[in-house]
Short mmCIF file of C-alpha atoms in Angstrom, two decimals:
data_model
loop_
_atom_site.label_atom_id
_atom_site.label_comp_id
_atom_site.label_asym_id
_atom_site.label_seq_id
_atom_site.Cartn_x
_atom_site.Cartn_y
_atom_site.Cartn_z
CA MET A 1 80.63 13.86 91.75
CA ARG A 2 84.42 14.52 93.76
CA GLN A 3 87.36 14.10 91.19
CA ALA A 4 87.92 10.52 92.28
CA VAL A 5 85.11 9.05 90.25
CA SER A 6 84.26 12.24 88.42
CA GLY A 7 85.65 10.58 84.90
CA ILE A 8 83.45 7.49 85.32
CA PHE A 9 80.23 9.32 86.56
CA LEU A 10 78.93 10.28 83.05
CA GLY A 11 79.11 6.56 82.11
CA THR A 12 77.05 5.49 85.08
CA LEU A 13 74.06 7.66 83.10
CA VAL A 14 74.84 5.36 80.83
CA LEU A 15 74.39 2.37 82.57
CA ALA A 16 71.46 3.60 84.62
CA GLY A 17 70.20 6.98 83.02
CA CYS A 18 69.80 8.81 86.26
CA SER A 19 70.87 12.10 87.11
CA ALA A 20 74.38 14.01 87.26
CA THR A 21 75.33 16.75 89.69
CA GLU A 22 77.22 19.21 87.25
CA ASP A 23 75.24 22.70 86.76
CA LYS A 24 74.87 21.72 82.73
CA PRO A 25 71.94 23.64 80.97
CA ALA A 26 68.80 20.93 80.75
CA ALA A 27 67.56 20.42 77.47
CA PRO A 28 63.85 21.06 76.99
CA ALA A 29 61.40 18.48 77.71
CA ALA A 30 59.25 17.24 74.69
CA SER A 31 56.10 18.56 76.54
CA ALA A 32 55.45 20.41 79.65
CA PRO A 33 53.42 18.29 81.66
CA SER A 34 51.12 19.58 84.47
CA ALA A 35 53.24 20.54 87.92
CA PRO A 36 52.26 18.23 90.46
CA SER A 37 49.70 19.39 93.23
CA ALA A 38 51.61 20.70 96.77
CA ALA A 39 50.38 17.86 98.70
CA GLU A 40 52.22 15.18 95.93
CA THR A 41 55.40 17.37 96.17
CA ASP A 42 55.66 17.52 99.78
CA ARG A 43 55.18 13.62 100.04
CA LEU A 44 57.81 12.88 97.40
CA ARG A 45 60.32 14.87 99.09
CA ALA A 46 59.49 13.33 102.46
CA ALA A 47 60.31 10.05 100.64
CA LEU A 48 64.00 10.94 100.01
CA LEU A 49 66.85 9.92 101.97
CA PRO A 50 68.04 12.68 104.64
CA VAL A 51 71.53 13.88 104.12
CA PRO A 52 74.07 10.92 104.98
CA LYS A 53 76.81 11.52 108.10
CA GLY A 54 79.92 12.76 106.01
CA MET A 55 77.87 14.12 103.02
CA SER A 56 76.55 17.11 101.35
CA VAL A 57 73.83 18.17 99.14
CA ALA A 58 75.24 18.07 95.82
CA TYR A 59 71.98 18.52 93.95
CA GLY A 60 68.04 19.10 94.52
CA PRO A 61 66.07 18.29 95.88
CA GLU A 62 64.20 18.86 92.74
CA THR A 63 60.63 18.08 91.85
CA GLY A 64 58.07 18.27 89.40
CA ALA A 65 57.16 15.69 86.39
CA PHE A 66 59.78 13.23 85.90
CA GLY A 67 60.78 13.80 82.22
CA SER A 68 61.17 17.62 83.14
CA LEU A 69 63.32 17.40 85.73
CA LYS A 70 66.95 18.92 84.90
CA SER A 71 68.62 15.55 86.32
CA THR A 72 66.24 13.26 83.55
CA GLN A 73 67.48 15.67 80.80
CA GLN A 74 71.01 15.39 81.62
CA GLY A 75 70.80 11.49 81.93
CA LEU A 76 68.93 11.10 78.64
CA GLU A 77 71.60 13.51 76.98
CA ALA A 78 74.12 11.24 78.34
CA VAL A 79 73.02 8.59 76.90
CA ARG A 80 72.28 10.12 73.38
CA GLN A 81 75.76 10.83 73.58
CA ALA A 82 77.67 7.51 74.11
CA LYS A 83 77.97 5.16 71.98
CA LEU A 84 76.91 1.79 73.46
CA GLN A 85 77.74 -1.99 72.09
CA HIS A 86 74.48 -2.63 73.38
CA PRO A 87 72.57 0.67 72.95
CA GLU A 88 69.30 -1.63 74.34
CA CYS A 89 71.33 -1.53 77.40
CA ALA A 90 71.26 2.00 78.45
CA GLY A 91 68.11 2.10 80.42
CA ALA A 92 67.74 -1.37 81.10
CA ALA A 93 66.43 -2.30 84.74
CA GLN A 94 65.55 1.31 85.36
CA LEU A 95 62.53 3.79 85.08
CA ASP A 96 62.32 4.56 81.31
CA ALA A 97 62.02 8.59 81.38
CA ALA A 98 61.45 8.32 77.56
CA ARG A 99 57.85 6.63 78.24
CA THR A 100 55.04 9.27 78.24
CA ASP A 101 53.64 7.75 81.50
CA VAL A 102 56.51 7.79 83.53
CA ALA A 103 57.97 11.07 82.07
CA LYS A 104 54.40 13.01 83.33
CA SER A 105 54.81 10.93 86.28
CA PRO A 106 55.41 13.57 89.61
CA ALA A 107 58.68 12.94 91.24
CA ALA A 108 61.44 14.25 93.66
CA VAL A 109 64.97 13.83 92.98
CA ILE A 110 68.18 14.70 95.17
CA ALA A 111 72.09 13.83 95.14
CA PHE A 112 74.51 13.82 98.15
CA SER A 113 78.60 13.66 97.05
CA ALA A 114 81.53 13.38 99.45
CA GLU A 115 85.29 12.54 98.31
CA ARG A 116 84.58 8.98 98.47
CA GLY A 117 81.83 8.78 95.97
CA SER A 118 77.97 9.75 95.35
CA ILE A 119 74.15 9.00 96.13
CA SER A 120 71.63 9.85 93.69
CA GLN A 121 67.86 9.22 94.53
CA ALA A 122 64.83 9.62 92.91
CA VAL A 123 61.01 8.98 94.06
CA VAL A 124 58.43 8.77 91.43
CA SER A 125 54.81 8.57 91.49
CA LEU A 126 53.24 6.22 88.51
CA PRO A 127 49.93 6.09 87.16
CA LYS A 128 49.41 2.26 88.17
CA PRO A 129 51.80 0.05 89.88
CA ASP A 130 54.65 -0.99 87.66
CA PHE A 131 58.57 -2.35 88.10
CA PRO A 132 60.70 -2.36 85.60
CA ALA A 133 61.91 -5.84 84.22
CA ALA A 134 65.27 -7.54 85.42
CA LEU A 135 68.76 -7.01 83.90
CA PRO A 136 68.93 -8.85 80.27
CA GLU A 137 71.73 -11.36 80.02
CA LYS A 138 73.77 -9.81 77.34
CA CYS A 139 73.32 -6.68 79.53
CA ALA A 140 75.50 -8.21 82.52
CA SER A 141 78.65 -7.14 80.34
CA TYR A 142 78.77 -4.59 77.75
CA THR A 143 81.21 -1.89 76.86
CA ALA A 144 80.31 1.96 75.85
CA ASP A 145 82.46 4.69 74.18
CA VAL A 146 82.06 7.49 77.03
CA GLY A 147 83.52 10.82 75.61
CA GLY A 148 85.96 9.39 73.47
CA THR A 149 86.88 6.80 76.73
CA PRO A 150 86.40 2.98 76.66
CA VAL A 151 84.12 1.73 79.40
CA THR A 152 83.56 -1.89 80.44
CA TYR A 153 80.58 -2.30 82.46
CA LYS A 154 80.14 -5.68 84.54
CA THR A 155 76.77 -6.48 86.52
CA ARG A 156 75.80 -8.71 89.34
CA THR A 157 72.31 -9.15 90.53
CA LEU A 158 72.65 -8.93 94.47
CA ASP A 159 70.84 -10.94 97.11
CA MET A 160 68.95 -8.16 98.85
CA PRO A 161 66.55 -9.03 101.42
CA ALA A 162 62.56 -7.97 99.84
CA LYS A 163 61.46 -4.55 100.47
CA GLY A 164 58.18 -2.73 99.87
CA ASP A 165 56.02 -4.88 96.89
CA GLN A 166 58.88 -5.22 94.79
CA SER A 167 62.65 -4.82 94.59
CA ARG A 168 65.77 -5.32 92.86
CA ALA A 169 69.74 -4.35 93.66
CA TYR A 170 72.62 -4.64 91.31
CA LEU A 171 76.57 -3.80 91.82
CA THR A 172 78.20 -3.20 88.94
CA THR A 173 82.00 -2.56 88.36
CA ALA A 174 82.71 0.36 85.60
CA ALA A 175 85.99 0.46 83.76
CA GLY A 176 87.74 3.28 82.05
CA GLY A 177 91.07 4.76 81.34
CA LYS A 178 92.85 5.17 84.44
CA GLN A 179 89.65 4.96 86.61
CA ASN A 180 87.37 2.28 88.10
CA ALA A 181 84.22 2.54 90.15
CA GLN A 182 81.63 0.34 91.40
CA ILE A 183 77.86 1.59 91.30
CA GLY A 184 75.67 -0.17 93.49
CA SER A 185 71.49 0.07 92.48
CA VAL A 186 68.58 -0.32 94.22
CA MET A 187 64.95 -0.18 93.55
CA ILE A 188 62.21 -0.60 95.50
CA ARG A 189 57.98 -0.18 94.68
CA ARG A 190 55.42 0.37 97.15
CA GLY A 191 51.90 0.78 95.67
CA THR A 192 52.55 3.06 92.67
CA THR A 193 55.40 4.56 93.92
CA ILE A 194 58.82 3.70 92.60
CA MET A 195 62.16 4.61 94.93
CA SER A 196 65.52 4.57 92.51
CA MET A 197 68.59 5.19 94.17
CA LEU A 198 72.36 4.76 92.90
CA VAL A 199 75.33 4.97 95.12
CA VAL A 200 78.55 5.29 93.37
CA GLY A 201 82.40 4.87 94.25
CA GLN A 202 85.59 3.46 94.25
CA GLN A 203 84.26 0.45 96.38
CA VAL A 204 80.74 -0.03 97.01
CA LYS A 205 79.70 -2.76 99.62
CA PRO A 206 76.54 -4.64 99.52
CA LYS A 207 75.95 -4.47 103.32
CA GLY A 208 76.11 -0.48 103.11
CA LEU A 209 73.97 -0.45 100.38
CA TYR A 210 71.11 -2.62 101.78
CA GLU A 211 71.38 -0.39 104.95
CA LEU A 212 70.80 2.75 102.80
CA ALA A 213 68.11 0.53 101.27
CA ASN A 214 66.67 -0.02 104.20
CA LEU A 215 66.15 3.59 105.15
CA ALA A 216 65.04 4.30 101.60
CA ASP A 217 61.88 2.09 102.05
CA GLN A 218 61.19 3.16 105.65
CA ASN A 219 60.83 6.52 104.42
CA LEU A 220 58.95 5.09 101.13
CA ALA A 221 56.67 3.52 103.48
CA LYS A 222 55.67 6.33 105.42
CA ALA A 223 55.34 8.64 102.56
CA SER A 224 53.13 5.69 100.37
CA ARG A 225 50.53 5.87 103.50
#
């Protein structure tokens, strides 16, 4: 993340349990799942987005068991350190990296950044078709204490055209201190493979989010064949 939204970005981890781009040491995973095969790693890497115009790679691509990835561990640590009004909202509507079957699943993660914001993406191959439940009503608006800064989250479901076998998109406004940010989140499932994406910036337009989702779904479709 660049300075424009860096103060809010830790809060997005609490919202979605996703990856940070700062170079922090990762906590060790609870167990050490076996490494995915080279063929599976190549398939998941191929499903990741190419570098968007005007952005650069800030992190990754990293591959391995989802729960053991550095990015996943940083997200879980951010959740542990924050104090939420509704703790159950921390990973709502997202992949639960604390679940054993999800944590052991092969995954590929990448993040891009620019002055205007960031994009982070994860592609995970689950053992069976699975899709996170919709965001609970009480999680549409809540507060959290992130590093001593109160952050308020307000989320609405977006009317994104259906993609893959299942899909869902949200737009969240995060306000804390003197900074505000918007977080667009997209989840798409094809078969047993799930793509999760976060777009963070001062303003995230649904149209732009849908265009990224289209490209991500095209790559997912090719990789799922």
